[in-house]
Every structure is written in structure tokens, then in C-alpha cells.
């Protein structure tokens, strides 16, 4: 069966998720740890990580402070491209 190329939308979602997950690994923190710090149910945070397009600006600001996201990583999440 031939490989199917990801749509532009799916690729943007994948890059946003991968950028956040990568920084979470570096900081050694999991979704439950972040949810506890921001006082949000873990299920809500899992949903927002699975669907980064529904993430709110407040969530992004919180992730920046907790995970220490760099400017390049923030642009990768917002623009959905690796070559920022």
C-alpha cells in the first residue's frame, strides 16, 4: 500500500505536538505534572495536546513559563513549521 502524504493541517498539528512533547521530555515533566501546576484536569490538557489547534493563548503562555519554551519553539507551535 502506498504511503499517504500528510495534509498541511495534519503536519502542523504533528509539529506542534512534537515540539511540546520534546520540551516535556527535556524538562522531565509529564502531562499530569503540568495539569497539577496549572490547576486543570489532566483530561483537558491531554485533549489540548492531542488537538493543539484548540489550545488557548493562556495555555501557551503557561507552557512557556513551565517548560521554558524558546522563541523558536513558540514559533514552531504557532506557525506549525520546523524551519522557522
XYZ file of N, CA, C and O in Angstrom:
336
model
N 0.848 -1.172 0.000
C 0.000 0.000 0.000
C 0.894 1.235 0.000
O 1.821 1.335 0.788
N 0.607 2.209 -0.840
C 1.458 3.393 -0.920
C 1.310 4.279 0.315
O 0.256 4.308 0.955
N 2.397 4.977 0.638
C 2.343 5.914 1.745
C 1.528 7.133 1.336
O 1.622 7.602 0.211
N 0.760 7.620 2.261
C -0.067 8.789 2.007
C 0.616 9.993 2.641
O 1.029 9.952 3.795
N 0.756 11.051 1.878
C 1.371 12.263 2.394
C 0.400 12.953 3.344
O -0.799 13.036 3.070
N 0.941 13.456 4.464
C 0.108 14.180 5.413
C -0.393 15.478 4.798
O 0.324 16.133 4.042
N -1.599 15.835 5.148
C -2.110 17.131 4.711
C -1.357 18.227 5.450
O -0.703 17.983 6.463
N -1.454 19.428 4.964
C -0.785 20.560 5.600
C -1.283 20.743 7.028
O -0.503 20.984 7.946
N -2.565 20.601 7.220
C -3.184 20.746 8.542
C -2.672 19.679 9.502
O -2.296 19.978 10.637
N -2.623 18.422 9.053
C -2.143 17.326 9.890
C -0.666 17.493 10.224
O -0.227 17.180 11.340
N 0.104 18.011 9.293
C 1.522 18.222 9.531
C 1.734 19.325 10.574
O 2.600 19.208 11.432
N 0.936 20.370 10.527
C 1.036 21.443 11.523
C 0.708 20.922 12.918
O 1.383 21.263 13.891
N -0.319 20.091 13.020
C -0.677 19.503 14.305
C 0.453 18.629 14.839
O 0.781 18.667 16.025
N 1.051 17.856 13.955
C 2.138 16.961 14.335
C 3.350 17.732 14.835
O 3.941 17.382 15.864
N 3.713 18.802 14.153
C 4.862 19.607 14.566
C 4.606 20.274 15.908
O 5.491 20.302 16.775
N 3.407 20.799 16.125
C 3.079 21.435 17.397
C 3.158 20.418 18.539
O 3.751 20.695 19.589
N 2.571 19.245 18.335
C 2.615 18.197 19.367
C 4.041 17.761 19.653
O 4.446 17.602 20.811
N 4.824 17.556 18.609
C 6.196 17.076 18.773
C 7.060 18.096 19.498
O 7.897 17.723 20.331
N 6.866 19.362 19.205
C 7.646 20.415 19.866
C 7.355 20.440 21.361
O 8.270 20.514 22.184
N 6.091 20.351 21.721
C 5.716 20.363 23.139
C 6.216 19.099 23.835
O 6.800 19.167 24.923
N 6.013 17.954 23.212
C 6.456 16.686 23.819
C 7.966 16.646 23.992
O 8.470 16.137 24.992
N 8.697 17.178 23.029
C 10.153 17.201 23.116
C 10.612 18.016 24.323
O 11.474 17.593 25.079
N 10.022 19.193 24.500
C 10.397 20.040 25.634
C 9.983 19.399 26.963
O 10.679 19.521 27.964
N 8.845 18.683 26.962
C 8.420 17.984 28.174
C 9.433 16.908 28.566
O 9.713 16.717 29.741
N 9.968 16.214 27.587
C 10.992 15.201 27.858
C 12.254 15.834 28.412
O 12.856 15.311 29.341
N 12.666 16.955 27.834
C 13.876 17.626 28.300
C 13.712 18.079 29.746
O 14.615 17.933 30.563
N 12.555 18.634 30.081
C 12.290 19.131 31.433
C 11.870 18.031 32.407
O 11.680 18.300 33.587
N 11.691 16.812 31.908
C 11.292 15.668 32.739
C 9.987 15.950 33.498
O 9.898 15.792 34.718
N 8.979 16.383 32.755
C 7.665 16.630 33.334
C 6.625 15.998 32.424
O 6.779 15.990 31.208
N 5.593 15.434 33.029
C 4.548 14.793 32.227
C 3.286 15.653 32.234
O 3.227 16.695 32.876
N 2.291 15.200 31.507
C 1.053 15.970 31.367
C 0.369 16.139 32.722
O -0.135 17.220 33.040
N 0.385 15.092 33.529
C -0.255 15.199 34.847
C 0.450 16.225 35.723
O -0.190 16.947 36.488
N 1.767 16.305 35.612
C 2.520 17.303 36.375
C 2.182 18.719 35.954
O 2.040 19.608 36.793
N 2.059 18.931 34.661
C 1.691 20.259 34.153
C 0.264 20.587 34.575
O -0.022 21.701 35.018
N -0.639 19.628 34.453
C -2.036 19.859 34.824
C -2.151 20.236 36.299
O -2.939 21.119 36.664
N -1.366 19.593 37.126
C -1.404 19.902 38.558
C -0.896 21.318 38.815
O -1.463 22.035 39.640
N 0.153 21.732 38.103
C 0.711 23.066 38.296
C -0.240 24.171 37.857
O -0.254 25.255 38.443
N -1.014 23.931 36.817
C -1.914 24.983 36.323
C -3.354 24.786 36.780
O -4.238 25.525 36.368
N -3.566 23.781 37.631
C -4.884 23.534 38.212
C -5.944 23.293 37.133
O -6.988 23.942 37.097
N -5.623 22.365 36.220
C -6.519 21.998 35.127
C -6.648 20.480 35.132
O -5.668 19.791 35.410
N -7.819 19.952 34.842
C -7.938 18.490 34.766
C -6.990 17.926 33.703
O -6.819 18.504 32.624
N -6.355 16.815 34.028
C -5.400 16.196 33.105
C -6.070 15.818 31.792
O -5.461 15.929 30.725
N -7.333 15.404 31.846
C -8.030 15.018 30.620
C -8.171 16.199 29.660
O -8.058 16.040 28.446
N -8.400 17.391 30.194
C -8.497 18.585 29.356
C -7.159 18.879 28.699
O -7.093 19.190 27.504
N -6.092 18.746 29.475
C -4.767 19.021 28.932
C -4.368 17.979 27.890
O -3.780 18.320 26.861
N -4.700 16.708 28.132
C -4.447 15.668 27.133
C -5.184 16.001 25.828
O -4.639 15.840 24.735
N -6.416 16.470 25.951
C -7.210 16.820 24.770
C -6.575 17.985 24.009
O -6.512 17.977 22.779
N -6.078 18.971 24.732
C -5.463 20.124 24.070
C -4.138 19.759 23.428
O -3.759 20.333 22.415
N -3.410 18.816 24.013
C -2.169 18.366 23.388
C -2.465 17.512 22.159
O -1.732 17.557 21.178
N -3.532 16.739 22.214
C -3.905 15.909 21.064
C -4.423 16.765 19.915
O -4.266 16.412 18.748
N -5.039 17.880 20.254
C -5.586 18.805 19.255
C -5.038 20.207 19.540
O -5.732 21.052 20.108
N -3.790 20.481 19.156
C -3.177 21.759 19.506
C -3.889 22.980 18.935
O -3.710 24.086 19.429
N -4.721 22.790 17.934
C -5.428 23.931 17.355
C -6.475 24.508 18.303
O -6.900 25.651 18.127
N -6.883 23.766 19.330
C -7.848 24.294 20.293
C -7.176 24.866 21.534
O -7.849 25.314 22.449
N -5.842 24.867 21.544
C -5.112 25.404 22.680
C -5.318 26.911 22.742
O -5.277 27.606 21.727
N -5.536 27.394 23.943
C -5.772 28.822 24.134
C -4.451 29.546 24.359
O -3.444 28.950 24.720
N -4.487 30.829 24.170
C -3.294 31.635 24.353
C -2.805 31.551 25.795
O -1.602 31.479 26.047
N -3.711 31.527 26.728
C -3.347 31.384 28.134
C -2.608 30.062 28.366
O -1.641 30.012 29.129
N -3.045 28.988 27.704
C -2.369 27.700 27.821
C -0.946 27.792 27.282
O -0.013 27.246 27.872
N -0.783 28.473 26.161
C 0.536 28.624 25.572
C 1.449 29.438 26.480
O 2.611 29.095 26.683
N 0.936 30.519 27.051
C 1.732 31.321 27.981
C 2.178 30.489 29.177
O 3.309 30.600 29.631
N 1.271 29.651 29.677
C 1.602 28.801 30.814
C 2.670 27.786 30.437
O 3.601 27.542 31.207
N 2.548 27.193 29.258
C 3.555 26.243 28.801
C 4.918 26.904 28.639
O 5.950 26.302 28.942
N 4.922 28.139 28.174
C 6.182 28.868 28.022
C 6.862 29.015 29.375
O 8.067 28.786 29.502
N 6.104 29.359 30.395
C 6.710 29.559 31.710
C 7.103 28.241 32.367
O 8.153 28.148 32.994
N 6.295 27.205 32.220
C 6.593 25.926 32.876
C 7.706 25.175 32.151
O 8.642 24.667 32.781
N 7.622 25.098 30.828
C 8.574 24.308 30.066
C 9.785 25.114 29.595
O 10.760 24.530 29.120
N 9.719 26.419 29.703
C 10.826 27.245 29.254
C 11.015 27.171 27.747
O 12.129 27.031 27.254
N 9.912 27.265 27.013
C 9.980 27.200 25.553
C 10.759 28.386 25.002
O 10.581 29.522 25.442
N 11.609 28.120 24.044
C 12.369 29.193 23.395
C 11.480 29.895 22.372
O 10.407 29.409 22.008
N 11.962 31.029 21.882
C 11.206 31.766 20.868
C 11.016 30.922 19.609
O 9.962 30.961 18.983
N 12.037 30.171 19.233
C 11.931 29.332 18.044
C 10.874 28.244 18.246
O 10.087 27.954 17.337
N 10.828 27.647 19.436
C 9.828 26.612 19.706
C 8.419 27.186 19.712
O 7.483 26.544 19.225
N 8.273 28.387 20.231
C 6.957 29.028 20.226
C 6.502 29.262 18.788
O 5.344 28.998 18.436
N 7.408 29.735 17.948
C 7.061 29.953 16.541
C 6.739 28.635 15.843
O 5.842 28.588 14.992
N 7.437 27.565 16.186
C 7.139 26.268 15.595
C 5.721 25.833 15.953
O 4.999 25.310 15.121
N 5.329 26.055 17.194
C 3.986 25.661 17.629
C 2.936 26.516 16.927
O 1.955 26.000 16.390
N 3.143 27.815 16.888
C 2.146 28.724 16.329
C 2.055 28.605 14.812
O 0.973 28.537 14.246
N 3.212 28.555 14.149
C 3.215 28.505 12.692
C 3.067 27.102 12.147
O 2.687 26.912 10.990
N 3.408 26.089 12.942
C 3.275 24.718 12.502
C 4.326 24.299 11.486
O 4.089 23.435 10.671
N 5.483 24.949 11.559
C 6.570 24.626 10.631
C 7.866 24.445 11.415
O 8.087 25.110 12.428
N 8.722 23.547 10.924
C 10.000 23.311 11.585
C 11.031 24.377 11.224
O 11.879 24.721 12.019
N 10.988 24.881 10.024
C 12.006 25.791 9.524
C 11.645 27.252 9.795
O 11.459 28.038 8.897
N 11.579 27.588 11.062
C 11.205 28.945 11.441
C 12.461 29.734 11.733
O 13.391 29.335 12.274
